[in-house]
Amino acid sequence: MTKLRPLSLILALGLGLGTTAPVLARDGLAGPYLAGRLASRESDYRTAADFFIRALVSDPTNPALLENAVVAQIGRGTVEKALPSVEAMGKLGAESQFADLVVLADFARKGEFEAAVAALEAGRSSGPLVDGLYRAWALVGMGRMSEATVAFDEVANGQGTRIFGLYHKALALASVGDFEGADHIFSGEEGGPLRATKRGVIAHSQVLSQLERNADAIELIDATFGEGGEATIADLRARLAAGETLPFALVDGATGGVAEVFYTVASALQVESTDHITLAYARMAEYIAPDDADAVLLCAEILEAQGQYELATEAFDRIPRENPAFLSAELGRADALIAGDRVDAAIEVLKQLAKDRADRPDIWSALGDTYRRQERYGEAADAYDKAIGALTGEERGQWIVYYTRAIANERQKNWDKAEADFRKALELNPDQPSVLNYLGYSYLERKENYDEALSMIERAVAARPDDGAIVDSLGWALYRLGRYDEAVGHMEKAVELMPVDPVVNDHLGDVYWAVDRKREAEFQWKRALSFEPDTEEEAARIRRKLEIGLDAVLQEEGSEPLAVTKNGN
């Protein structure tokens, strides 16, 4: 197996997963091995595991094959099936941090912390940061809390690892009932403030509740997430507001603490990469704490980013209906189904969600978005109607649902409704460039409100000067106004930004024709055709321009000729 690509974050944290030497192909081995390698490169873990297992039949003591099989089993979420290969590697004396991950995670899952510490001392390693935090939690599990706090402090005093050491020390203190000590860390009184992560806020809120400070916990949640927040946070806040004393449940002792170590590192790595390494740490968290919804969702998100939509869908589907994270999981499952070209299945998921939670505008909006992307604009508009009907109050962020409903209505040629929604979106968010551009461009196509359209598009370009579609709109607005010379530069920039877009190339051709650069116009029209316009009608119009020229086409269409428009008559 080739060495995995190094990541700057991994280097900063002192992490790394080494690999064994490449496989030497032998009779009966080359085919399955090469197929497994190809599948592994594409993150197709199921196929990779099947082929590497077949290869191991021919060469059961090959360390590299064994490690490849371990990586594939980790990726597809069957860590327990990697254990025989890990054991075989141990007997061979083969070193692999993937194998070490499995060994250490398995010890934590079983609560065998003395064996885990012995394994660390014997050289098993998940990387320096994880090793330090793992050892500290293992000491907690062995009842040696004083030594554990020293171990957490050692991590906190390391280069670039302060927040990791402090966060886990706070969790450990809370897990043994020292809520004052945990709050001392979470509040920033010891070692300075910690980064406000979702799980950190949940943990601190549970600590505050144990200290009979529900009001402070609610204040913390509101300061971090505002009035919104996903279902898990909303459920937490509601329970606090109802006066419930929340148990400290983020981690269930040392086993949960170790799972949190792997989750913490995977979450940090996910910011930079979603490769095999990140997934491996996330899978360890899931393996140790299979009922932790956040660990399962993290695996699902990484798999979706890797294009493993079936595995991602299965992971999202593991969140039970009674879990507060179920709604997020179902929305994620719908996204994964869409990405995996199973749109009808995604629509059914969203329709069932909407049936169960008709009061949630985000569900209706997601359903509307799915219909809209399938060009089912009538159904999209109906879903957006329900989303807007479920809104409470009026907030800036609501512009998006009015904007998307406007698009659905505009595509159905319900212009009055569309224009009203575009205007409402701008009322909520006056400088939103997408809305300014879409409404401005729509006015251009309708040949009305040219001056206002130009003003809107100029504001959009000022906000997003490198957005090719918006720059194209500005060039097209100037063209519509007969300001051809000014249009040229903007249209040329738009083509630089979107070189293979048929509409933008077609527009540049028209602008070139208007300034009497006819050879260049014909070249751009031919390029536009080569990029396959969305409709045959658009393609036919471009071919007609190549046959008789833009002036003649405009005359056939009954539009104003360029000379008249240019002269302002």
PDB file of N, CA and C in Angstrom, residues 60 70 86 114 122 175 185 197 201 249 261 278 326 362 371 438 472 511 526 528 558:
ATOM      1  N   PRO A  60      -1.431 -15.570   2.621  1.00  0.00           N
ATOM      2  CA  PRO A  60      -2.024 -15.168   3.900  1.00  0.00           C
ATOM      3  C   PRO A  60      -1.068 -14.518   4.883  1.00  0.00           C
ATOM      4  N   VAL A  70      -6.960  -4.433   6.373  1.00  0.00           N
ATOM      5  CA  VAL A  70      -7.355  -3.719   7.589  1.00  0.00           C
ATOM      6  C   VAL A  70      -7.917  -2.350   7.235  1.00  0.00           C
ATOM      7  N   VAL A  86      -5.265  -7.998  11.889  1.00  0.00           N
ATOM      8  CA  VAL A  86      -4.403  -7.300  12.839  1.00  0.00           C
ATOM      9  C   VAL A  86      -3.622  -8.304  13.679  1.00  0.00           C
ATOM     10  N   GLU A 114      -5.653  -1.582  31.400  1.00  0.00           N
ATOM     11  CA  GLU A 114      -4.293  -1.993  31.765  1.00  0.00           C
ATOM     12  C   GLU A 114      -3.589  -2.579  30.545  1.00  0.00           C
ATOM     13  N   ALA A 122       4.511  -0.728  24.891  1.00  0.00           N
ATOM     14  CA  ALA A 122       5.219  -1.660  24.012  1.00  0.00           C
ATOM     15  C   ALA A 122       5.415  -1.113  22.610  1.00  0.00           C
ATOM     16  N   SER A 175     -16.647  13.462  34.396  1.00  0.00           N
ATOM     17  CA  SER A 175     -17.041  12.050  34.396  1.00  0.00           C
ATOM     18  C   SER A 175     -16.908  11.409  35.766  1.00  0.00           C
ATOM     19  N   ILE A 185     -12.435  24.800  33.912  1.00  0.00           N
ATOM     20  CA  ILE A 185     -11.735  24.694  32.620  1.00  0.00           C
ATOM     21  C   ILE A 185     -12.615  25.213  31.490  1.00  0.00           C
ATOM     22  N   THR A 197     -17.018  24.436  20.481  1.00  0.00           N
ATOM     23  CA  THR A 197     -17.547  23.413  19.588  1.00  0.00           C
ATOM     24  C   THR A 197     -18.924  22.980  20.078  1.00  0.00           C
ATOM     25  N   VAL A 201     -19.964  22.706  24.047  1.00  0.00           N
ATOM     26  CA  VAL A 201     -21.088  23.445  24.629  1.00  0.00           C
ATOM     27  C   VAL A 201     -22.064  22.483  25.303  1.00  0.00           C
ATOM     28  N   ALA A 249     -23.594  13.318  30.379  1.00  0.00           N
ATOM     29  CA  ALA A 249     -23.717  12.124  29.554  1.00  0.00           C
ATOM     30  C   ALA A 249     -22.916  12.186  28.263  1.00  0.00           C
ATOM     31  N   VAL A 261     -11.741  11.047  22.180  1.00  0.00           N
ATOM     32  CA  VAL A 261     -10.412  11.396  21.669  1.00  0.00           C
ATOM     33  C   VAL A 261     -10.369  11.209  20.158  1.00  0.00           C
ATOM     34  N   THR A 278      -8.556  10.564   8.130  1.00  0.00           N
ATOM     35  CA  THR A 278      -9.659  11.178   8.866  1.00  0.00           C
ATOM     36  C   THR A 278     -10.758  10.166   9.132  1.00  0.00           C
ATOM     37  N   PHE A 326     -32.007  12.661  14.778  1.00  0.00           N
ATOM     38  CA  PHE A 326     -32.652  11.935  13.687  1.00  0.00           C
ATOM     39  C   PHE A 326     -32.972  12.843  12.510  1.00  0.00           C
ATOM     40  N   ASP A 362     -37.320  24.059   7.243  1.00  0.00           N
ATOM     41  CA  ASP A 362     -36.110  23.557   6.602  1.00  0.00           C
ATOM     42  C   ASP A 362     -36.373  22.270   5.834  1.00  0.00           C
ATOM     43  N   TYR A 371     -36.967  19.174  -5.702  1.00  0.00           N
ATOM     44  CA  TYR A 371     -37.860  19.262  -6.862  1.00  0.00           C
ATOM     45  C   TYR A 371     -37.309  20.266  -7.886  1.00  0.00           C
ATOM     46  N   TYR A 438     -29.942  37.595 -10.251  1.00  0.00           N
ATOM     47  CA  TYR A 438     -31.033  36.867 -10.895  1.00  0.00           C
ATOM     48  C   TYR A 438     -32.150  37.818 -11.313  1.00  0.00           C
ATOM     49  N   ASP A 472     -20.896  38.029 -16.329  1.00  0.00           N
ATOM     50  CA  ASP A 472     -21.604  37.871 -17.610  1.00  0.00           C
ATOM     51  C   ASP A 472     -22.860  38.738 -17.633  1.00  0.00           C
ATOM     52  N   VAL A 511     -21.650  40.197 -28.412  1.00  0.00           N
ATOM     53  CA  VAL A 511     -20.993  41.478 -28.133  1.00  0.00           C
ATOM     54  C   VAL A 511     -19.933  41.768 -29.192  1.00  0.00           C
ATOM     55  N   LYS A 526     -19.181  29.255 -32.369  1.00  0.00           N
ATOM     56  CA  LYS A 526     -18.796  27.855 -32.590  1.00  0.00           C
ATOM     57  C   LYS A 526     -18.362  27.199 -31.279  1.00  0.00           C
ATOM     58  N   ALA A 528     -19.445  28.070 -28.348  1.00  0.00           N
ATOM     59  CA  ALA A 528     -20.667  27.874 -27.569  1.00  0.00           C
ATOM     60  C   ALA A 528     -21.365  26.578 -27.982  1.00  0.00           C
ATOM     61  N   GLY A 558     -38.003  39.843 -34.951  1.00  0.00           N
ATOM     62  CA  GLY A 558     -38.765  41.052 -34.706  1.00  0.00           C
ATOM     63  C   GLY A 558     -38.181  41.922 -33.615  1.00  0.00           C
TER      64      GLY A 558
END
